[in-house]
Coordinates of C-alpha atoms in Angstrom, one line a residue:
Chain W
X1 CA -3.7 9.9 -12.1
X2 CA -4.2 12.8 -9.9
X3 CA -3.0 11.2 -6.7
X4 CA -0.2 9.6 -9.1
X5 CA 1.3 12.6 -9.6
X6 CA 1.2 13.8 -6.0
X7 CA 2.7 10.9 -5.0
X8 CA 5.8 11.3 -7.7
X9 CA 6.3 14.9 -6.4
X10 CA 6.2 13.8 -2.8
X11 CA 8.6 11.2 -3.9
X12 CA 10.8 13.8 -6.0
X13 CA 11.0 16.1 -2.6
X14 CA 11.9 12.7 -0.3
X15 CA 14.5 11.6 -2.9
X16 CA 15.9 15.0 -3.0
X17 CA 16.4 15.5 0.9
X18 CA 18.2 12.1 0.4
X19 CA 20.3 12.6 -2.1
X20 CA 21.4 16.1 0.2
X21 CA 22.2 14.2 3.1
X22 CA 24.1 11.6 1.3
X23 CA 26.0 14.6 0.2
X24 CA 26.2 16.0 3.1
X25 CA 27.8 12.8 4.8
X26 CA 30.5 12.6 1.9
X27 CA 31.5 16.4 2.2
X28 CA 32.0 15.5 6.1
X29 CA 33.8 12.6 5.6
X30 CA 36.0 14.4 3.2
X31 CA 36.4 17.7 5.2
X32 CA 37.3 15.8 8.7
X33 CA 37.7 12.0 7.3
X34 CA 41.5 11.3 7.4
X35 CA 42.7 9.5 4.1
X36 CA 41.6 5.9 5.0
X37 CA 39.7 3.3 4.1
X38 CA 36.5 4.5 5.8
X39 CA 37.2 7.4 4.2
X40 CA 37.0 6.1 0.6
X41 CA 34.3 3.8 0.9
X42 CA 32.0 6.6 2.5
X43 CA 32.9 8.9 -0.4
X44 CA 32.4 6.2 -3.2
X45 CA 29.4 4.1 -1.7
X46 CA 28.0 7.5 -1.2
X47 CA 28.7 7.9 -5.5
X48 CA 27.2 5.2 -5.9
X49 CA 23.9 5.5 -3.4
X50 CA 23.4 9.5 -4.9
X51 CA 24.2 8.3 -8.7
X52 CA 21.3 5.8 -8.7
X53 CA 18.7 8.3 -6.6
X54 CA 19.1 11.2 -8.8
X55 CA 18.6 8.4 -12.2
X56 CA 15.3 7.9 -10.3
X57 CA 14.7 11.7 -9.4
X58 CA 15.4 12.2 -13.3
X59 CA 13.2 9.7 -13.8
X60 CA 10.5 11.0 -12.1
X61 CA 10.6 14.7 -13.5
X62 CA 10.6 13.6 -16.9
X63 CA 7.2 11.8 -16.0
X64 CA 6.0 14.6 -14.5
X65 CA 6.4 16.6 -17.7
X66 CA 5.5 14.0 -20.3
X67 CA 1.9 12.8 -20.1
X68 CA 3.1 9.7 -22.0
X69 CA 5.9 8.8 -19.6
X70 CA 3.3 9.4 -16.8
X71 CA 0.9 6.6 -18.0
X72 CA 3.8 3.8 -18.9
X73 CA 5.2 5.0 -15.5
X74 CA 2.2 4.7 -13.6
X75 CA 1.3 1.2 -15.6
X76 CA 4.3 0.0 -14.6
X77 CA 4.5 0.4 -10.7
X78 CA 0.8 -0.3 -10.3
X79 CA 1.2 -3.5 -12.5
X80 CA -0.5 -6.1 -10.2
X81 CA 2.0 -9.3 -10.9
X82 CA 4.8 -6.9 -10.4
X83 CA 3.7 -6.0 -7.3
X84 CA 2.8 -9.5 -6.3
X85 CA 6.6 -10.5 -7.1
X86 CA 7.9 -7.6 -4.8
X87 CA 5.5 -8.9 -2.3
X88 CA 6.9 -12.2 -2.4
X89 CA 10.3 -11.0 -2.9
X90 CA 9.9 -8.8 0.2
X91 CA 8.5 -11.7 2.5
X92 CA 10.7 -14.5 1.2
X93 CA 14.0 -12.3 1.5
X94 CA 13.2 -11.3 4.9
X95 CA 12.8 -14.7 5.9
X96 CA 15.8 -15.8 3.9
X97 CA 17.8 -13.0 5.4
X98 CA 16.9 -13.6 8.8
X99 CA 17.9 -17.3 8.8
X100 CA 21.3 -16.0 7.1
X101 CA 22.4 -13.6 9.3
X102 CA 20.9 -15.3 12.6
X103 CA 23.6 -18.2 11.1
X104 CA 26.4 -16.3 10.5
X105 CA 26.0 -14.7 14.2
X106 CA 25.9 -18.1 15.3
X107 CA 29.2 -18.9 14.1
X108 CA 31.2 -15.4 14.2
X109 CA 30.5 -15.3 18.1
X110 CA 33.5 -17.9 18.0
X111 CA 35.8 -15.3 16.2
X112 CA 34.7 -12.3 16.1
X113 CA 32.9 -10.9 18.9
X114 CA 32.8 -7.3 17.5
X115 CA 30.8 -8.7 14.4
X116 CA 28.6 -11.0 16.5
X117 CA 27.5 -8.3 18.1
X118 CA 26.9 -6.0 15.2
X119 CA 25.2 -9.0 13.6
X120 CA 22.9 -9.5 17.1
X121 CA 22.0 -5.9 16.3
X122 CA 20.9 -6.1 12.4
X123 CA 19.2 -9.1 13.5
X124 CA 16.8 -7.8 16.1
X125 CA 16.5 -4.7 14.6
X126 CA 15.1 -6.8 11.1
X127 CA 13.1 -8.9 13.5
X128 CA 11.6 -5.8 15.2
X129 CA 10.9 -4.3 11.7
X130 CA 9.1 -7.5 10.4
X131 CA 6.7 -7.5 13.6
X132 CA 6.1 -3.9 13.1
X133 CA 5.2 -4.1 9.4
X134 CA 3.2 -7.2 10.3
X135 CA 1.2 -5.9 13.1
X136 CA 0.4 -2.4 11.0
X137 CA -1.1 -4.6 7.7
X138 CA -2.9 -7.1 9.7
X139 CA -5.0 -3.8 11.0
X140 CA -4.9 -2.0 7.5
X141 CA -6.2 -5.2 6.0
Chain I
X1 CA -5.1 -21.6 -15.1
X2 CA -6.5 -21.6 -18.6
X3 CA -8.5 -18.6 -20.8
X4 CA -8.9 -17.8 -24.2
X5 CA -6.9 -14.4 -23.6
X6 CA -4.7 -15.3 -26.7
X7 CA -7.5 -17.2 -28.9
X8 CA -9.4 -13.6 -28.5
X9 CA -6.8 -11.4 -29.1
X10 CA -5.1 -13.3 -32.0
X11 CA -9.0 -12.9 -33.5
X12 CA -9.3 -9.5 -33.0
X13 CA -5.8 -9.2 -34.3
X14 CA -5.0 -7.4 -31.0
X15 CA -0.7 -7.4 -29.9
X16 CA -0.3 -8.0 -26.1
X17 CA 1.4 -5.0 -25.6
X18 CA -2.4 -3.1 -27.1
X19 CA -4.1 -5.3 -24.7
X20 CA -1.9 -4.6 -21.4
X21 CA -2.7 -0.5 -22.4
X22 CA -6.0 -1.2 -22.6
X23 CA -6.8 -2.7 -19.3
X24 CA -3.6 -0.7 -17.3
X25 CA -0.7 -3.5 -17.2
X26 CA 2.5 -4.6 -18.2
X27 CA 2.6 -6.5 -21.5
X28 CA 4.2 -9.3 -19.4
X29 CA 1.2 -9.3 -17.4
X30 CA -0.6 -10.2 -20.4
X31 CA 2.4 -12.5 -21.6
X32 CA 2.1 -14.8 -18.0
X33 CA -1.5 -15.5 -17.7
X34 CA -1.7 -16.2 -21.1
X35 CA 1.1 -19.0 -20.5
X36 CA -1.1 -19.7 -17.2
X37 CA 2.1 -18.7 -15.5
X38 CA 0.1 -16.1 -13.8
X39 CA -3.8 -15.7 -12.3
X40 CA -5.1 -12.5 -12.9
X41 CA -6.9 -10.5 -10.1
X42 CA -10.8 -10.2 -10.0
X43 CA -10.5 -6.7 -10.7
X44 CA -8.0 -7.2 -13.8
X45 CA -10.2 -10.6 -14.9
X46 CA -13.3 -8.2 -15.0
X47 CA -11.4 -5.5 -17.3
X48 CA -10.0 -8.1 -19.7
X49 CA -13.7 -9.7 -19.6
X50 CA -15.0 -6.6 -20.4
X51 CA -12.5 -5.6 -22.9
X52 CA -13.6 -8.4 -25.2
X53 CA -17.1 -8.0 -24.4
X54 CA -17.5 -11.6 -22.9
X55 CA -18.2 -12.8 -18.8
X56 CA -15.0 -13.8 -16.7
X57 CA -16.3 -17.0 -16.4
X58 CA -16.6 -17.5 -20.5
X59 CA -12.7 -16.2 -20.4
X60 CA -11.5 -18.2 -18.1
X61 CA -11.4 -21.5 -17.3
X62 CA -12.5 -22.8 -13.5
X63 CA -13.0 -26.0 -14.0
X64 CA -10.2 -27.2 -11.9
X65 CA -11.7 -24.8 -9.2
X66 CA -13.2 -26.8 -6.4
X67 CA -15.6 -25.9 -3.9
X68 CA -15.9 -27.4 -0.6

């Protein structure tokens, strides 16, 4: 429970220093954004984004402070058919995603070439990603 | 595949969500491998054997478990 809590503080510090720079973007893009679209859907994505990190910073503290909230807390993200459904959730999806976007690249290349490209680059940058990740947990396990 | 999770713990008069505190899951944890939805882990099989004071293979059922 030890390294539990450790990990929620470490977690509680990270979440912070991202909920910071997500302010940080949305006081810049309000400062020096002129009044466009861009504009608004930095400042209210960024809303959104912050809103849900500091439920889960305020999350975290209260399990910090409540022994009680700790253990159901700690139960439920070390819960081993929950993690096995993110695990599948993660693979599948990737795999999923990949086939999507490699799709819609395929087809925007004859309309768009701005948004091929952009696609081009999500794509090898997931495929880059999912090589990476695999390479690291074939040697961890 | 098959145990006697629920046959035990209606016995005992134990609730699932009792059980899932007891050996550190989610109470639907406990609800899928009772339904066989879900196949416990060794680790989790040996806590729930434990728990009700019996041998994972008495709990569970492996005889649709083949060996080569």
């Amino acid at each position: 429970m030890e390294v539990f809590k450790k990990k929620l503080k470490n977690r509680l510090i990270i979440t912070g220093i991202y909920i910071l720079a997500i302010v940080a973007v949305m006081v810049t893009a309000a400062i020096i954004g002129v009044e466009d679209e861009a504009t608004s859907f930095t400042l209210g994505f960024g809303c959104g984004i912050a809103a849900v990190a500091l439920v889960l910073v305020i999350r975290d503290a209260a399990a910090l402070k409540n022994e009680e909230k700790l253990e159901k807390l700690y139960i439920e993200e070390t819960d081993e058919r929950r993690q096995h459904i993110n695990a599948m959730v993660g693979s599948k999806g990737m795999v999923i995603f990949i086939a999507v976007i490699s799709l819609a690249m395929l087809i925007s290349n004859y309309y768009n070439r701005t948004v091929f490209f952009a696609l081009l680059a999500v794509l090898g940058l997931m495929i880059i990603i999912k090589l990476a990740l695999e390479i690291y947990y074939n040697r961890k396990f | 595949m098959k145990s006697k999770i629920a046959e035990l713990r209606k016995q005992r008069k134990i609730s699932q969500e009792e059980l899932a505190v007891a050996v550190g899951v989610t109470r639907q944890t406990i609800t899928s491998i009772e339904v066989e939805k879900y196949t416990a882990s060794l680790v989790l099989a040996y806590k729930l054997a434990k728990y009700f004071d019996t041998t994972i293979e008495e709990l569970f059922d492996f005889s649709g478990v083949e060996v080569k």
